[in-house]
XYZ file of C-alpha atoms in Angstrom:
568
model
C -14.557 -2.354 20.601
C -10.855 -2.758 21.533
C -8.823 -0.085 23.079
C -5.342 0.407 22.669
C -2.549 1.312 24.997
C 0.675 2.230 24.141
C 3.905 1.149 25.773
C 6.790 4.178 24.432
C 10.047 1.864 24.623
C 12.338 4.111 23.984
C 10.480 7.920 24.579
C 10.052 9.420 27.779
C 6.724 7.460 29.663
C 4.023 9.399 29.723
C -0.329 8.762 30.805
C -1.980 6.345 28.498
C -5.164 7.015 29.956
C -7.347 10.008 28.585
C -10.431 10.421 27.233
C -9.535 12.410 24.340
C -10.338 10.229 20.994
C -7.795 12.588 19.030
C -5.296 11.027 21.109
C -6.971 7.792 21.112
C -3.963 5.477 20.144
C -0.883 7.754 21.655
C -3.074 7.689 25.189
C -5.174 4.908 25.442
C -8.441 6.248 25.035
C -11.193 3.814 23.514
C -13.078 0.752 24.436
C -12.747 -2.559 25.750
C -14.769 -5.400 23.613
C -18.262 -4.730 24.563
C -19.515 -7.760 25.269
C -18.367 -8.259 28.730
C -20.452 -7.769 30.497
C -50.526 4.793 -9.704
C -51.587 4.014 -12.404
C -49.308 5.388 -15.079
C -50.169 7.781 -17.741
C -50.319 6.112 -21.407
C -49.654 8.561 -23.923
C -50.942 8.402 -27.886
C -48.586 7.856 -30.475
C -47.999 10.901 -33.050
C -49.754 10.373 -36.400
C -46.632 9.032 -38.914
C -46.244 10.674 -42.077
C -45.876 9.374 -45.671
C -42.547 9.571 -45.655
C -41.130 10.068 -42.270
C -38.470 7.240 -40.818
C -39.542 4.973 -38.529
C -39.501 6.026 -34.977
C -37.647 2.609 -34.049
C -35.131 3.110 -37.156
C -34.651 7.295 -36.202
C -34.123 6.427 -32.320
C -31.472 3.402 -32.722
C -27.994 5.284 -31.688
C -25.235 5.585 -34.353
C -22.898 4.727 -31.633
C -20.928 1.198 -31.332
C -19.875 0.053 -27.986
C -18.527 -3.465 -27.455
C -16.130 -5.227 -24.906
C -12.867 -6.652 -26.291
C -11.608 -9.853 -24.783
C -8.353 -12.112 -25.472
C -6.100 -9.623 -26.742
C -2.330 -9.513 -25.344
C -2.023 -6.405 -23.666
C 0.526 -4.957 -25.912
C -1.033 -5.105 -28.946
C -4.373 -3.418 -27.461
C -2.343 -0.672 -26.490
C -1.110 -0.451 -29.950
C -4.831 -0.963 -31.282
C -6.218 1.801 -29.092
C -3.079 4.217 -29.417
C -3.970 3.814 -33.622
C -7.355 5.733 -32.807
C -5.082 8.677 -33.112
C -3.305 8.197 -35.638
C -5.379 5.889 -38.027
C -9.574 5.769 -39.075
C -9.496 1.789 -38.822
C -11.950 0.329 -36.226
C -10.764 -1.527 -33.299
C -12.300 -4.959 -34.791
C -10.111 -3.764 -38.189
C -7.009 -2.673 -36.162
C -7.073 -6.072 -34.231
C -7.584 -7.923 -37.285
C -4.072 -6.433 -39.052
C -1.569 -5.819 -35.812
C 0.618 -8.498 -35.244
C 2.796 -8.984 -32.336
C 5.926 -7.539 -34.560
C 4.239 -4.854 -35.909
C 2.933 -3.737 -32.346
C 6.696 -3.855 -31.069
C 7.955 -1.628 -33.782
C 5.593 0.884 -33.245
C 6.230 0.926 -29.031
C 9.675 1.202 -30.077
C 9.163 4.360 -31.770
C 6.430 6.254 -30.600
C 6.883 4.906 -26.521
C 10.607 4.924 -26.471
C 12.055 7.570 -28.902
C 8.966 9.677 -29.186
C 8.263 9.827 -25.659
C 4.584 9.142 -26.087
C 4.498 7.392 -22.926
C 0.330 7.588 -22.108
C 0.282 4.832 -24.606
C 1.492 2.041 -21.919
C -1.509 3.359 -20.259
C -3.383 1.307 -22.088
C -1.926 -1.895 -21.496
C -3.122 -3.871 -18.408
C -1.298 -6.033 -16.735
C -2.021 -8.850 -14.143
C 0.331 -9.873 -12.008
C 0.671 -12.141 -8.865
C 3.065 -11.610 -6.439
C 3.375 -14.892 -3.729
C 5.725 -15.554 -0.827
C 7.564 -11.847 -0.438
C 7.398 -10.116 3.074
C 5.130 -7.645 4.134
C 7.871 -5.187 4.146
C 8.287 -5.621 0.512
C 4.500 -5.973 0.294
C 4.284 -2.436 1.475
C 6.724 -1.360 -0.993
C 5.211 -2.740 -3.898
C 1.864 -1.676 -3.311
C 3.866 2.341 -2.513
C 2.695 3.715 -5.961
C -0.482 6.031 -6.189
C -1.825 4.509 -9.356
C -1.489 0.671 -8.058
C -4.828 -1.258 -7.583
C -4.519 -5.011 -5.909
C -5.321 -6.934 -2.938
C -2.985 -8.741 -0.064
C -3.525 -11.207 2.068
C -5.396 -9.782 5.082
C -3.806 -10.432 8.688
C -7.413 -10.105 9.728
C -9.039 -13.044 7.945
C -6.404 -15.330 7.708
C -4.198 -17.197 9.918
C -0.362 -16.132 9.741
C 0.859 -19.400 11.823
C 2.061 -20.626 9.178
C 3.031 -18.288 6.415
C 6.749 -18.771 7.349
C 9.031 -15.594 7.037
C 11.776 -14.115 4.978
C 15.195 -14.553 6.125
C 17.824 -11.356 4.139
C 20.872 -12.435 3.296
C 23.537 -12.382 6.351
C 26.578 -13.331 3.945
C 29.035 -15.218 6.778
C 27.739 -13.372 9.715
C 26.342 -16.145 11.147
C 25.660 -14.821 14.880
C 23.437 -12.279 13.559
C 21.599 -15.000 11.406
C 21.130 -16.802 14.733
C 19.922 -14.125 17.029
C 17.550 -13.515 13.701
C 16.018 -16.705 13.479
C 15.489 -16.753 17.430
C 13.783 -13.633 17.456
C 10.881 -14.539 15.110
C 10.437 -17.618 15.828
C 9.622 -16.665 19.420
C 7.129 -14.021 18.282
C 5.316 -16.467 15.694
C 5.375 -18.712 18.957
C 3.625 -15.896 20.623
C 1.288 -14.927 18.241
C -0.106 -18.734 17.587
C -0.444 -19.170 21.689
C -2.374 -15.288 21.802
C -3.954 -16.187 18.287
C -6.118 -19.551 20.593
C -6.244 -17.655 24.067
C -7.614 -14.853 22.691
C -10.197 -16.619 20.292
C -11.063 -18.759 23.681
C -11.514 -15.552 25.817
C -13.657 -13.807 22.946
C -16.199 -16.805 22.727
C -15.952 -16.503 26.335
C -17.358 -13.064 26.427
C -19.592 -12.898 23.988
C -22.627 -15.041 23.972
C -23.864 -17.565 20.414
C -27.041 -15.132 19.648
C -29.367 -17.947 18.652
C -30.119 -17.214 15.170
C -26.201 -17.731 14.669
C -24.694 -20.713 13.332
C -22.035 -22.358 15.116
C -19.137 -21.992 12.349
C -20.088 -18.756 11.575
C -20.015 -17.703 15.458
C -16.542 -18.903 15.861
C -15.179 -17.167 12.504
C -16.309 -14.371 13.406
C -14.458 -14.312 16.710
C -11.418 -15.379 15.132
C -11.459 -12.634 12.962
C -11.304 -10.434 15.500
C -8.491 -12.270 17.463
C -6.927 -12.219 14.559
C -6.710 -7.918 14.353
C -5.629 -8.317 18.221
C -2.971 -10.511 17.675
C -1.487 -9.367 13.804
C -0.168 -6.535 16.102
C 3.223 -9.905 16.986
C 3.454 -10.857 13.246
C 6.699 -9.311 11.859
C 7.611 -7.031 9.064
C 9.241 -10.706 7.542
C 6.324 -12.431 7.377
C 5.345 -14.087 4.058
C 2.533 -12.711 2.441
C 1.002 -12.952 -0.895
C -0.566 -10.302 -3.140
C -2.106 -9.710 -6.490
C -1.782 -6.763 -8.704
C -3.503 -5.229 -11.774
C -1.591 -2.281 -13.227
C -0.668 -0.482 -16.625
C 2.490 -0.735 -17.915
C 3.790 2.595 -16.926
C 2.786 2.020 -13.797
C 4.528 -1.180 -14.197
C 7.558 0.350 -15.756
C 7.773 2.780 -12.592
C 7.287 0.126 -9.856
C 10.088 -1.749 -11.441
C 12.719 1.289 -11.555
C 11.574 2.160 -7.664
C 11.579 -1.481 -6.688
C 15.413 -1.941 -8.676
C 16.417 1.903 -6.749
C 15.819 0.329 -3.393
C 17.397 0.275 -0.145
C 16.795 -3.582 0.681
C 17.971 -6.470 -1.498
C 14.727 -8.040 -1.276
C 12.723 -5.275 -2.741
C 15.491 -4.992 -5.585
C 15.113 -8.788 -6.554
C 11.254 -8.096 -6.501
C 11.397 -5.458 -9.399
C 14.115 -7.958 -11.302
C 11.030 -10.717 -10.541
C 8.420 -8.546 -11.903
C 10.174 -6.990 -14.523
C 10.851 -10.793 -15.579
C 7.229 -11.588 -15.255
C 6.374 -8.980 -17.837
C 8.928 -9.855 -20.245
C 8.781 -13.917 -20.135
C 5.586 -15.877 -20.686
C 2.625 -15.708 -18.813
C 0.788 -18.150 -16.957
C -2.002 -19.616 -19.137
C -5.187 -20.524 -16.869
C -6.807 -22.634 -19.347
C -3.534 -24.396 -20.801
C -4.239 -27.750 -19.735
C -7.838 -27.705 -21.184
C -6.090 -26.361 -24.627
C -3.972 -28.816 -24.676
C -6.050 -31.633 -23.990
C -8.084 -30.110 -26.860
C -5.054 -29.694 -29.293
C -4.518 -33.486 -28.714
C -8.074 -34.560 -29.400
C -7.570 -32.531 -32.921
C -4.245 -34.115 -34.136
C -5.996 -37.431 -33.540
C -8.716 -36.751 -36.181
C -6.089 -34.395 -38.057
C -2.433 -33.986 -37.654
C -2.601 -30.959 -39.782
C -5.163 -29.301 -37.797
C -3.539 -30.358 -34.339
C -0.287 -28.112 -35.697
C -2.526 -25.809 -36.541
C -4.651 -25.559 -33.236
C -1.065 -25.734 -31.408
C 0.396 -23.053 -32.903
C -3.265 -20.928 -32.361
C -3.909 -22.027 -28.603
C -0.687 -23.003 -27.102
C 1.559 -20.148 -28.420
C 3.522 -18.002 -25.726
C 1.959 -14.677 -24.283
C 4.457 -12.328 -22.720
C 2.499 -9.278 -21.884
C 4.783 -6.930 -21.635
C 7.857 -7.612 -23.893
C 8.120 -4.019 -25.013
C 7.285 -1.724 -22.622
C 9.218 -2.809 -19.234
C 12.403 -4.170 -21.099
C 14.044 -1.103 -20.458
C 13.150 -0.344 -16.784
C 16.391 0.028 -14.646
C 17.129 1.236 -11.318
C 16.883 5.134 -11.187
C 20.326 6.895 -10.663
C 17.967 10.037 -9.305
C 16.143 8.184 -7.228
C 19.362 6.772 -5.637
C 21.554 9.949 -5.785
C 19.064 12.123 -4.503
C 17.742 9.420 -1.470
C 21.488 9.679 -0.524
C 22.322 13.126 -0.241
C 19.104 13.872 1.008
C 19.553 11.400 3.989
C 22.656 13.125 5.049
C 21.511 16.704 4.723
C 18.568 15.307 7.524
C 21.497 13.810 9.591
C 23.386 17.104 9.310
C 19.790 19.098 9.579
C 18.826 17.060 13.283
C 22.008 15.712 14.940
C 21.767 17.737 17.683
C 17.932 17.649 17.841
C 16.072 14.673 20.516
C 13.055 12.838 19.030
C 10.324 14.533 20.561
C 7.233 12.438 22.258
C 4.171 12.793 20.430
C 0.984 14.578 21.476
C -1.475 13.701 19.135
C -1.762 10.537 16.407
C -2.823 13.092 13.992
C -1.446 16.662 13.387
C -3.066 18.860 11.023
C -0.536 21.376 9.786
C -0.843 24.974 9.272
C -0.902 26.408 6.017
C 3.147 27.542 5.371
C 4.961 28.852 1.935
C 5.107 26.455 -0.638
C 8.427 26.657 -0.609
C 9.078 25.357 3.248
C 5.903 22.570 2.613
C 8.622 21.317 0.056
C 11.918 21.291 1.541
C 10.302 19.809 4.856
C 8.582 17.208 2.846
C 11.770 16.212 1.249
C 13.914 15.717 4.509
C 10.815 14.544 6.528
C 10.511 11.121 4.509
C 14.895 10.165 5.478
C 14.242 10.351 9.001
C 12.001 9.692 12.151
C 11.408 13.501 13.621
C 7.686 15.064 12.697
C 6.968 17.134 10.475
C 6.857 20.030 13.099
C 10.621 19.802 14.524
C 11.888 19.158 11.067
C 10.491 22.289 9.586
C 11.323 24.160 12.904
C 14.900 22.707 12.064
C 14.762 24.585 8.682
C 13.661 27.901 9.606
C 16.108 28.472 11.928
C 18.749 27.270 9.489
C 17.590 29.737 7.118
C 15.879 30.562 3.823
C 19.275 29.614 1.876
C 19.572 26.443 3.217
C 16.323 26.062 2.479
C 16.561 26.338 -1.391
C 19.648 24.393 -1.060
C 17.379 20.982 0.237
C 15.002 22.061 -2.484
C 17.612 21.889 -5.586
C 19.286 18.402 -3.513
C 15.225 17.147 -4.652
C 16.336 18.143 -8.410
C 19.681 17.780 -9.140
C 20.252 14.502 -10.198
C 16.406 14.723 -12.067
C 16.787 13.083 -15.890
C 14.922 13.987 -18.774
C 11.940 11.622 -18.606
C 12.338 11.327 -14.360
C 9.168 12.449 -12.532
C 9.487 15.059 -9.932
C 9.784 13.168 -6.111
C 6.314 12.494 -4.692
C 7.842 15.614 -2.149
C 7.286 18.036 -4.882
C 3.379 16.882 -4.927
C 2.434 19.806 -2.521
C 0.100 22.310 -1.888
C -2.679 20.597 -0.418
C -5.423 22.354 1.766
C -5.434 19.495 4.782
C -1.859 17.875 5.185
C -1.475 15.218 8.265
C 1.360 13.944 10.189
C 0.178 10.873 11.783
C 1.811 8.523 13.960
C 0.599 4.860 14.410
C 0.943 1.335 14.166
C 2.512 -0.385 11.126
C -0.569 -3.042 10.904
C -2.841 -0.148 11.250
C -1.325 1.855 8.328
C -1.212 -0.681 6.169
C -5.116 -0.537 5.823
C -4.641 3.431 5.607
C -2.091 2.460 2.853
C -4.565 1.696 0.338
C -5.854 5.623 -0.052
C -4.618 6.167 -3.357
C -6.384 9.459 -3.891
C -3.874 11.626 -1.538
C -0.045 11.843 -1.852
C 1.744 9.779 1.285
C 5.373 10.735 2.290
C 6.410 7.421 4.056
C 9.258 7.261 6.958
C 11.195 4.182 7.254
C 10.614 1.721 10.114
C 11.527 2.074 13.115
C 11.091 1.089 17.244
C 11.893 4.372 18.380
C 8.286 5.559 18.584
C 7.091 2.565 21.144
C 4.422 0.356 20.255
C 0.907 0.047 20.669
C -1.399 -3.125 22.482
C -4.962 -3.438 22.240
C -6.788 -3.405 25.671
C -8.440 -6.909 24.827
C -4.870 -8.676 25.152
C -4.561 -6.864 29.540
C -8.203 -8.285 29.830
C -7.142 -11.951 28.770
C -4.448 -12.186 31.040
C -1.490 -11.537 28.337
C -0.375 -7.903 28.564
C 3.017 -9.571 30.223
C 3.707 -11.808 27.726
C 2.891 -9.054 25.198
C 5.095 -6.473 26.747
C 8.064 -9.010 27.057
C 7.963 -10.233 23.791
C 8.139 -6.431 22.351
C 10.638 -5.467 24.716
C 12.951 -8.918 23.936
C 12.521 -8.471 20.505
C 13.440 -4.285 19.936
C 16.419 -5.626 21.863
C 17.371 -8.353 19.496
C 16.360 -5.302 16.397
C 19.176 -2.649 17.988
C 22.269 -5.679 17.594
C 21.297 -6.611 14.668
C 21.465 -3.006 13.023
C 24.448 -2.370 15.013
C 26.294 -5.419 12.882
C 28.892 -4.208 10.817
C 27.718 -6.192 7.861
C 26.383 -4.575 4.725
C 22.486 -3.283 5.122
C 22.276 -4.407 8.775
C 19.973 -1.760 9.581
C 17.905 -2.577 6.734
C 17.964 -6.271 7.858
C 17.143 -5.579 11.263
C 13.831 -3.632 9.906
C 12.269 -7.642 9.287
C 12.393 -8.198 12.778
C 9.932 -5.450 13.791
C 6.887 -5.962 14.879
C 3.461 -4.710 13.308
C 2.334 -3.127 16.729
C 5.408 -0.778 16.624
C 4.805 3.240 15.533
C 5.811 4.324 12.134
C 5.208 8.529 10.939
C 3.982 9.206 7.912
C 2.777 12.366 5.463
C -1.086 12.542 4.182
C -2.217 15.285 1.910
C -5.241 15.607 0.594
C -8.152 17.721 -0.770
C -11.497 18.300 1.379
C -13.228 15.441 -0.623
C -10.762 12.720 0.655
C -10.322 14.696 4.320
C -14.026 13.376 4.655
C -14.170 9.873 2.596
C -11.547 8.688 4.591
C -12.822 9.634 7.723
C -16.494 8.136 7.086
C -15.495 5.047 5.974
C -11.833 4.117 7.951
C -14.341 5.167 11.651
C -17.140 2.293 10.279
C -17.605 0.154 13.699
C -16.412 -2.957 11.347
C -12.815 -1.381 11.417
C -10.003 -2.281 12.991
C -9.579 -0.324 16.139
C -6.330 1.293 15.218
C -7.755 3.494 12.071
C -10.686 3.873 13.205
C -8.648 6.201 16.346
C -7.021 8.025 13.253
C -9.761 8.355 10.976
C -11.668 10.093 14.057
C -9.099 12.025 15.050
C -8.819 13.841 11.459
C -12.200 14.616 11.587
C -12.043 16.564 14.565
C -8.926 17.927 13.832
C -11.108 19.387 10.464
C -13.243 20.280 12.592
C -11.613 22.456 15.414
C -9.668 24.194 12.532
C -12.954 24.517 10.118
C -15.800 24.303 12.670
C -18.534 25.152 9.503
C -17.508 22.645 7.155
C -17.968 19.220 10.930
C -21.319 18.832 9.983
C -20.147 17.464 6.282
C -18.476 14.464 8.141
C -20.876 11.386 8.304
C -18.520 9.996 10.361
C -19.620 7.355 13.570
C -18.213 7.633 16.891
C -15.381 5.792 17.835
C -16.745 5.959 21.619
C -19.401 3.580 21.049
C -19.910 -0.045 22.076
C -19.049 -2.297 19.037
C -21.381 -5.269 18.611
C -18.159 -8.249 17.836
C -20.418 -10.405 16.021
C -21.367 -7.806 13.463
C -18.433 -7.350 10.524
């Protein structure tokens, strides 16, 4: 399999060689791509008597169970929220709720009652085209969020094109912008061929193989070498299938946000709930409704006004989503109590990819949790930071986390704590995208950021392109630092587009035992992408140095061993 190295840009240079697999992406550990070199028993049936039921008629279940299809979200919401409050069937609720009637009763029992589980019940679907993975990585920030983006593995990036913020009349900057990323999609479409050419060149057709399938499969795996050049800017597409508190919450995070882009994506979405919908099978109505007003004018109207009408699916329920004032007070105030907390303290380099904390007072897991996500240190020197600054400083960070808190706000995903195994891990952006998608653990993301270094995959020294690699990372964190230094509003945020998916980013895991060992079986799966893989590994034997009885639970495969590329 491939093996990554890691290049520290701006942290003190130290080995990248070990054979440690905890430290398997920080060092350099891993592995080049391999290929280099009775009859059943019949029972009688009781004697019936006179008068008992039939055995057919007395085993038929009371129960009704059907599927319900073609309703507007809304108003099944409203027809599953009457089970409580109402003896109709579904089939009878459905048959009497109209749209109006389903909006006055959200009104009242969603919005003034506060009886907010019944948006749980409405599901939305929702695509999502053209944003940047940046924003993509946003969006798809909310624990109870199922979808699927576009995967830099399987598909070709070339020419996705990229999002370009919004450099008002700073024109220089929009320059030195445009330069930068057009020289690293340059970079990633000449590594994207090399490295499919020196793949097939390694790795021999097995015979049984098809030729198309041989070569896709090898550009797959170029692919995961090379998405390590493709920008936070680049376009992406995703689709998402959520509830409409869910929704509701996305859009006040998304509206709260630090980057303009991610604002105008909750206006877009909130927009998509609230206008009409897309109607797959429009055209075919249509062509239908004409065929009827032919034969019958009357009926056409009719048929019009039954197939053609407007479906907005969630007029009612994310009309009043907004940006959250304690979301954005409390990001604020906690971003300068970190300043304040670390300014004299030096980014420390990192020993390990994955730390395993020690258990700790709930109260310090909290008020380390909140400061850890509005800045770059680990979790270790921030809470190091705190105790020495005291237990009433302390509680101070703790009631920053609740000040501004309203009456129907959540608590911060900081306050989620208490977990047996918590994990600090460090690695690349690309690679925790896939580690993203966990949704049964609470993650604590830091922002991006080129001060950890990057990380290259072995494969890209053996084809002759580590140089070109190196410069190209090097050229563009260069190009990231002016940009952010611009005195124009967000420039730091701006310059975040530029960076590259091979550089480092921290963030927070916690988790029960259950999810310790799910995602450790199935992100070290010799199908993986080298870069979680490393991690996945590396919290299994951190789990297992700290709990030595509970290793043998892992079924986890070692990282270690030769990876056959043809086999996804």
């Amino acid at each position: 399999m491939s093996q990554i190295v890691t290049d520290e840009v701006t942290m003190p240079e130290h080995s990248n060689r070990s054979s440690s697999a905890a430290d398997a992406t920080s060092t350099g550990s891993g592995h080049r791509s391999p290929q280099r070199a009775s009859s059943a028993e019949v029972s009688s049936a009781p004697e019936k008597l006179p008068d008992e039921t039939p055995r057919a008629a007395a085993d038929a279940p009371s129960t009704e169970v059907f599927a319900v299809y073609g309703v507007e979200p809304e108003i099944q919401a409203y027809a599953m929220a009457k089970y409580s409050r109402s003896s109709l069937s579904m089939k009878e609720s459905l048959r009497e709720i109209s749209s109006q009637k389903a909006e006055k009763f959200l009104n009242t029992f969603y919005f003034q009652y506060g009886h907010r589980s019944i948006a749980d019940l409405a599901h939305i679907a929702l695509a999502i085209e053209r944003l940047s993975i940046l924003a993509a990585i946003e969006l798809a920030d909310e624990q109870r969020w199922d979808g699927q983006e576009r995967s830099t593995r399987y598909q070709d990036f070339r020419k996705s094109g990229y999002y370009v913020p919004d450099f008002g009349a700073d024109d220089e900057a929009r320059k030195l912008y445009r330069e930068t990323l057009d020289a690293l999609f340059a970079d990633y479409d000449a590594l994207s061929a090399h490295m499919t050419q020196h793949l097939i060149s390694i790795t021999p057709k097995p015979a049984d193989m098809k030729q198309d399938a041989y070569e896709r499969t090898l550009k797959a795996r170029a692919f995961d070498i090379t998405r390590y050049l493709l920008p936070l800017a680049t376009n992406t597409s995703l689709g998402e299938i959520v509830n409409a508190r869910t929704l509701e919450t996305q859009v006040a995070h998304l509206l709260s946000h630090t980057h303009h882009e991610v604002r105008t994506l909750g206006a877009s979405l909130k927009k998509a709930a609230t206008s009409a919908a897309y109607n797959v099978n429009s055209d075919s109505f249509r062509n239908l409704v004409d065929e009827i007003r032919k034969l019958s004018p009357e009926l056409g109207a009719r048929a019009e006004q039954e197939l053609l009408h407007e479906v907005r699916v969630a007029p009612t329920l994310v009309k009043y989503a907004d940006p959250n004032p304690y979301e954005m007070e409390t990001r604020r105030e906690l971003r300068q109590a970190a300043r304040e907390l670390m300014k004299h303290e030096q980014l420390a380099p990192s020993k390990a990819i994955v730390d395993l904390l020690d258990e700790e007072p709930l109260e310090v897991e909290i008020a380390t949790t909140l400061l850890y996500e509005h800045c770059h240190f680990s979790y270790r020197q921030v809470r190091q930071a705190l105790q020495v600054s005291g237990e009433r400083f302390r509680r101070e960070i703790i009631d920053l986390g609740l000040r501004h808190r309203g009456k129907h706000d959540e608590m911060l995903r900081a306050f989620r704590a208490g977990q047996q195994f918590r994990f600090d891990i460090l690695m690349d952006t690309g690679g925790f995208r896939d580690m993203h998608r966990h949704r049964r653990c609470i993650q604590v993301m830091q922002g991006f950021t080129t001060q950890h270094g990057y990380e290259m995959l072995l494969d890209i020294e053996d084809a002759g392109m580590r140089g070109r690699f190196d410069a190209a990372m090097r050229r563009t964190q260069a190009a990231i630092e002016k940009l952010a230094a611009r005195k124009t509003p967000e420039a730091e945020e701006n310059s975040q587009y530029a960076i590259p998916l091979a550089y480092r980013k921290r963030a927070l895991f916690k988790m029960d035992f259950a999810e310790a060992v799910y995602i450790s079986e199935l992100r070290t799966t010799p199908a993986g992408h080298v870069s979680y893989r490393n991690v996945a590994y590396a919290m299994y034997e951190a789990v297992a140095r700290k709990f030595p009885a509970l290793a043998k639970y892992f079924r986890v495969h070692d990282v270690t061993a030769p990876v056959d590329l043809l086999q996804r």
